[in-house]
C-alpha positions as a Markdown table, in Angstrom:
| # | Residue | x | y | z |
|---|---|---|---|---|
| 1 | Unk | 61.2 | 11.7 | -102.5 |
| 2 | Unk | 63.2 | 11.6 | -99.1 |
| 3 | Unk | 62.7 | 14.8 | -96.9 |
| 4 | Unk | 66.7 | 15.4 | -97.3 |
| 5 | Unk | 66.5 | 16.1 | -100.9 |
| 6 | Unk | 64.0 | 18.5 | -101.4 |
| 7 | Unk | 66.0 | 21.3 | -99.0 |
| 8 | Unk | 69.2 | 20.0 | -101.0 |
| 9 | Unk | 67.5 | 20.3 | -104.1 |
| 10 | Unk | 66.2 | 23.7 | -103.2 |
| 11 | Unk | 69.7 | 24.9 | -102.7 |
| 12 | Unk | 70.8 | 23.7 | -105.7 |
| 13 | Unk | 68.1 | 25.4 | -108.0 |
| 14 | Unk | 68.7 | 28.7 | -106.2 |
| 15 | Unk | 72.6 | 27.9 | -106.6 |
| 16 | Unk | 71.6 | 27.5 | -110.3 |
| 17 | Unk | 69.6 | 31.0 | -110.6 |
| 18 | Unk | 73.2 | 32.7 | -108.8 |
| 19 | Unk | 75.2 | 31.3 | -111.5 |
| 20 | Unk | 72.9 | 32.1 | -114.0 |
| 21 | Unk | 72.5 | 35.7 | -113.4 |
| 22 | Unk | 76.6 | 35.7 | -112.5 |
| 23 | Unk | 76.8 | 34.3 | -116.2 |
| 24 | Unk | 74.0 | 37.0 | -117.7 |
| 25 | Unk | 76.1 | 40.0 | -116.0 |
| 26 | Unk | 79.3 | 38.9 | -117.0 |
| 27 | Unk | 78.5 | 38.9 | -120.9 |
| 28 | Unk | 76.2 | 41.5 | -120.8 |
| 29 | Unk | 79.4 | 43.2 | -118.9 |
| 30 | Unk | 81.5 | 42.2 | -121.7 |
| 31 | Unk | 79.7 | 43.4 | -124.5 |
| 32 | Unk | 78.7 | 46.8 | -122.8 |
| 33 | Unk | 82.6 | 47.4 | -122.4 |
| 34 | Unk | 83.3 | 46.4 | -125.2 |
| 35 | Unk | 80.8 | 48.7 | -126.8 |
| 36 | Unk | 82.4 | 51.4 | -124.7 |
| 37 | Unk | 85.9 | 50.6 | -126.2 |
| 38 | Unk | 84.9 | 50.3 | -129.6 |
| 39 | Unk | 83.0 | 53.8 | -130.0 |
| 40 | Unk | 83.3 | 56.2 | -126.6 |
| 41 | Unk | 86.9 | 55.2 | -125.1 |
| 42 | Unk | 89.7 | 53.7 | -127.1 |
| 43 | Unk | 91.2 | 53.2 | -123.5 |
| 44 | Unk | 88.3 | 51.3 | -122.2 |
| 45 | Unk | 90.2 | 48.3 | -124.0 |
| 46 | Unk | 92.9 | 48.1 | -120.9 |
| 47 | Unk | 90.4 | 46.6 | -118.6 |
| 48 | Unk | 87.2 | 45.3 | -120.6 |
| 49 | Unk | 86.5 | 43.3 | -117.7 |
| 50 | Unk | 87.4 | 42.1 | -114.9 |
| 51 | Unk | 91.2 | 42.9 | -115.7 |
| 52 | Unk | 91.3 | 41.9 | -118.7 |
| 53 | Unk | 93.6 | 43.6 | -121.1 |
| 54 | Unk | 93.0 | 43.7 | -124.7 |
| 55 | Unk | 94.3 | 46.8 | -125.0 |
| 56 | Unk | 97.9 | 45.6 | -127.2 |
| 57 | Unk | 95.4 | 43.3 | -129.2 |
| 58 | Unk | 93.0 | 46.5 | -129.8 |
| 59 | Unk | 96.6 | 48.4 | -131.1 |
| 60 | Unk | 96.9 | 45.8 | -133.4 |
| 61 | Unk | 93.9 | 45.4 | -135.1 |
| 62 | Unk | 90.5 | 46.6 | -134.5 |
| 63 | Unk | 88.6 | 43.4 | -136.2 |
| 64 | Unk | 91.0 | 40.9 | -134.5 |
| 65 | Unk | 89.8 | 42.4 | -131.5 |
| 66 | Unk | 86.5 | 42.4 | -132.4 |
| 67 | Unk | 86.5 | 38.9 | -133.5 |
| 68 | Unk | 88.3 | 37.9 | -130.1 |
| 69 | Unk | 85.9 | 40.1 | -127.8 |
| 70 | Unk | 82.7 | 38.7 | -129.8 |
| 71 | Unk | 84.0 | 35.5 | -129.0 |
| 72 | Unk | 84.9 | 35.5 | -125.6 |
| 73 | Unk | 81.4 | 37.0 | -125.1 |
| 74 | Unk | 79.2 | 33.7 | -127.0 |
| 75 | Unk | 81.0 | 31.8 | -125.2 |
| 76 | Unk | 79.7 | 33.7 | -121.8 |
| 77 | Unk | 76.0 | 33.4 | -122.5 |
| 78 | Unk | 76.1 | 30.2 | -124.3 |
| 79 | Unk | 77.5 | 28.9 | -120.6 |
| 80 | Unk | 74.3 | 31.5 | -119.2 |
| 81 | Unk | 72.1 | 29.7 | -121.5 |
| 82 | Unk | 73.7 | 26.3 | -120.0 |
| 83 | Unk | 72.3 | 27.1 | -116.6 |
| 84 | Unk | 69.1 | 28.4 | -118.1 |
| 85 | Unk | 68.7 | 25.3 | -118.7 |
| 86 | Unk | 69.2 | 23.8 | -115.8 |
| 87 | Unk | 67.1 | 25.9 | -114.1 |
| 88 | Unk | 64.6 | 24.7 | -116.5 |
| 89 | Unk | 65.1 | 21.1 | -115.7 |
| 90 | Unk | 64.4 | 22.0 | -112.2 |
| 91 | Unk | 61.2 | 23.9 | -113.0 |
| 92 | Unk | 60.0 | 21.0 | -115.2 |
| 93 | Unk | 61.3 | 17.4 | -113.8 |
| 94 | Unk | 59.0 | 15.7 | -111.5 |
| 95 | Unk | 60.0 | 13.1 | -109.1 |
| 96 | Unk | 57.3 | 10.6 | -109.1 |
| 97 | Unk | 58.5 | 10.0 | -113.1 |
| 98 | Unk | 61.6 | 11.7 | -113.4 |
| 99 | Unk | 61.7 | 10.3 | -116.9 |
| 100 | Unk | 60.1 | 12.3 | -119.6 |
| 101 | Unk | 61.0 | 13.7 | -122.9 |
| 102 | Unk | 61.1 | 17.4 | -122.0 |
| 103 | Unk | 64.0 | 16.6 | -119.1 |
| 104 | Unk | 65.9 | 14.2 | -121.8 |
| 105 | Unk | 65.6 | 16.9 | -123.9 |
| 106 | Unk | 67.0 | 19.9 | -122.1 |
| 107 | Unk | 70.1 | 17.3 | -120.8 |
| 108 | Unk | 70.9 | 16.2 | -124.2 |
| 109 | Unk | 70.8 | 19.9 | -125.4 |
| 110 | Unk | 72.9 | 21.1 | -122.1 |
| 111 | Unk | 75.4 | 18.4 | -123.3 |
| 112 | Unk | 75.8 | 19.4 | -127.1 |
| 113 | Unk | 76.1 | 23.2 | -125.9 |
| 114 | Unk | 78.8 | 22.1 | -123.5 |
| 115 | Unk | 80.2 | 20.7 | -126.5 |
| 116 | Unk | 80.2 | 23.5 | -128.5 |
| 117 | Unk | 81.3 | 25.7 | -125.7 |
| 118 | Unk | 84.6 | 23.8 | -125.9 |
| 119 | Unk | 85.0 | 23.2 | -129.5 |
| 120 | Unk | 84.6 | 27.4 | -129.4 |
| 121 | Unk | 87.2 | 27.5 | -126.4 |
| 122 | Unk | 89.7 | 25.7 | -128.3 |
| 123 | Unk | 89.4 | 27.3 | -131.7 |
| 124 | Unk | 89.5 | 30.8 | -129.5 |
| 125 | Unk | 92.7 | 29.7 | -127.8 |
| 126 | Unk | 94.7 | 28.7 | -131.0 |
| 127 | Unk | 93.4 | 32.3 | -132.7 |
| 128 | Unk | 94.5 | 33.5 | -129.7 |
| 129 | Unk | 97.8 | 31.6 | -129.6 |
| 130 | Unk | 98.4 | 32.3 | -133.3 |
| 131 | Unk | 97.8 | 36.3 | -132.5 |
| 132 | Unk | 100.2 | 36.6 | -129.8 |
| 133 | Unk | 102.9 | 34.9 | -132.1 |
| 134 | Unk | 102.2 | 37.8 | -134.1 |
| 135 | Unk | 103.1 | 40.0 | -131.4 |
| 136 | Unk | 100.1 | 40.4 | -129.6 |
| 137 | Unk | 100.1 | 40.3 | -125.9 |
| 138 | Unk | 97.4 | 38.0 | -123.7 |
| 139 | Unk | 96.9 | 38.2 | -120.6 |
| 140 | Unk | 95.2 | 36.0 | -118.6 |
| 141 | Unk | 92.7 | 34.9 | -121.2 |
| 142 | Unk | 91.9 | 31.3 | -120.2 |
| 143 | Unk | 89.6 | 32.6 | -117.2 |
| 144 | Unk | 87.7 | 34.5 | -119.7 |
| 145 | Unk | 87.5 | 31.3 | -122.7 |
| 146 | Unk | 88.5 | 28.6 | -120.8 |
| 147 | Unk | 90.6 | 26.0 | -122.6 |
| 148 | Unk | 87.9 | 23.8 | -123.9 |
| 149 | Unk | 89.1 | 20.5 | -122.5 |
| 150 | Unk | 87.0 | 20.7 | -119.7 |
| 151 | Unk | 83.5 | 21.2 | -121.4 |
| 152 | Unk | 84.2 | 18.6 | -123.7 |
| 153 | Unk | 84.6 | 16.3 | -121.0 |
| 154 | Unk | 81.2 | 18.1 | -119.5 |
| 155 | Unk | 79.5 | 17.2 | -122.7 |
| 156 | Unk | 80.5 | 13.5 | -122.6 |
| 157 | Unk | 79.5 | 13.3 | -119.0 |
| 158 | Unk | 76.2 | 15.1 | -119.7 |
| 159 | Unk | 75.5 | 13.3 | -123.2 |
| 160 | Unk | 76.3 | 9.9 | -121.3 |
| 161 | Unk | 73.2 | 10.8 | -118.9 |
| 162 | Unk | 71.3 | 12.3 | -121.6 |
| 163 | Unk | 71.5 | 8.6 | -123.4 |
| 164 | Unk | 70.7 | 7.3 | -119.8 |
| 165 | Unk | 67.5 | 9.3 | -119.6 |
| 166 | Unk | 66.2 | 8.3 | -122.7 |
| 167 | Unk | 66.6 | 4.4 | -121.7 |
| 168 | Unk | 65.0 | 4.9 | -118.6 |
| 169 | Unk | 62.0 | 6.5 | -120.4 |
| 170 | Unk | 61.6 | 3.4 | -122.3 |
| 171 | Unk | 62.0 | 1.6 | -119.4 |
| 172 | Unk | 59.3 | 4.0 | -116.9 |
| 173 | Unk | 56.8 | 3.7 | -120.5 |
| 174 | Unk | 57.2 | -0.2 | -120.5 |
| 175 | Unk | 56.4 | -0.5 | -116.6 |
| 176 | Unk | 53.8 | 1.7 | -117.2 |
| 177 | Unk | 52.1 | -0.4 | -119.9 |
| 178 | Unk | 52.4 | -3.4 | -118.1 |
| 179 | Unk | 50.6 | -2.2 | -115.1 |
């Protein structure tokens, strides 16, 4: 490996373990206040987290926002466990063979997860869309569940490479028996 990647890849594996913890606070954030909102203060609903305002949604009905809070937090640590993940391809890929079945692995997982991040997003959006045509008030929700799109097209990207990896581990297991 060239002396330029390894500092570059440095960066990004601590870049990875920033996110990751970022991601770890922010649900476990989420499901303190919500905690908090459910059973100490009612009020606690007005700014769950980071501005986020269920509080119209929490009026309306405690299990909607139950259902809506419980969602919005999955889908924060499923995208922790994402970068978990990562961090574990970083710990386990190594450079002389790049290609082995633990790294095609943890890519092809990272890309179905993506996929079920945004298959969640979107499902959360139209419950989300369908409450507030009952009346209930959003706001700012797509920073907290995202619209989906983009982690579907994450998980095609990242499935794509997955499929790549496992092609060149047949290839790296063919040169290797012909050697």
């Amino acid at each position: 490996m060239k002396s330029k990647t390894k500092p570059i890849l440095r960066i990004l594996h601590i870049v990875s373990w920033i996110i990751f913890i970022g991601l770890c606070v922010r649900a476990g954030a989420i499901l303190y206040s919500f905690f908090v909102s459910l059973f100490l203060n009612t009020g606690g609903a007005k700014n769950l987290y980071a501005g986020l305002n269920l509080s119209s949604l929490f009026m309306y009905d405690r299990v909607q926002y139950c259902i809506v809070v419980s969602l919005i937090a999955f889908i924060s640590a499923l995208k922790a466990y994402v970068f978990y993940l990562v961090i574990k391809i970083f710990l386990k890929i190594n450079f002389v063979h790049p290609f082995s079945d633990t790294v095609a692995t943890l890519v092809s997982r990272i890309g179905y997860i993506a996929l079920f991040i945004g298959i969640l997003s979107i499902i959360g959006m139209s419950y989300c869309e369908w409450l507030g045509r009952k009346g209930v008030d959003f706001t700012d929700l797509h920073q907290f569940m995202g619209a989906g799109v983009e982690h579907l097209l994450f998980a095609g990207v990242i499935v794509f490479i997955s499929q790549l990896f496992k092609r060149g581990i047949e290839i790296q297991s063919e040169n290797e028996l012909t050697v």
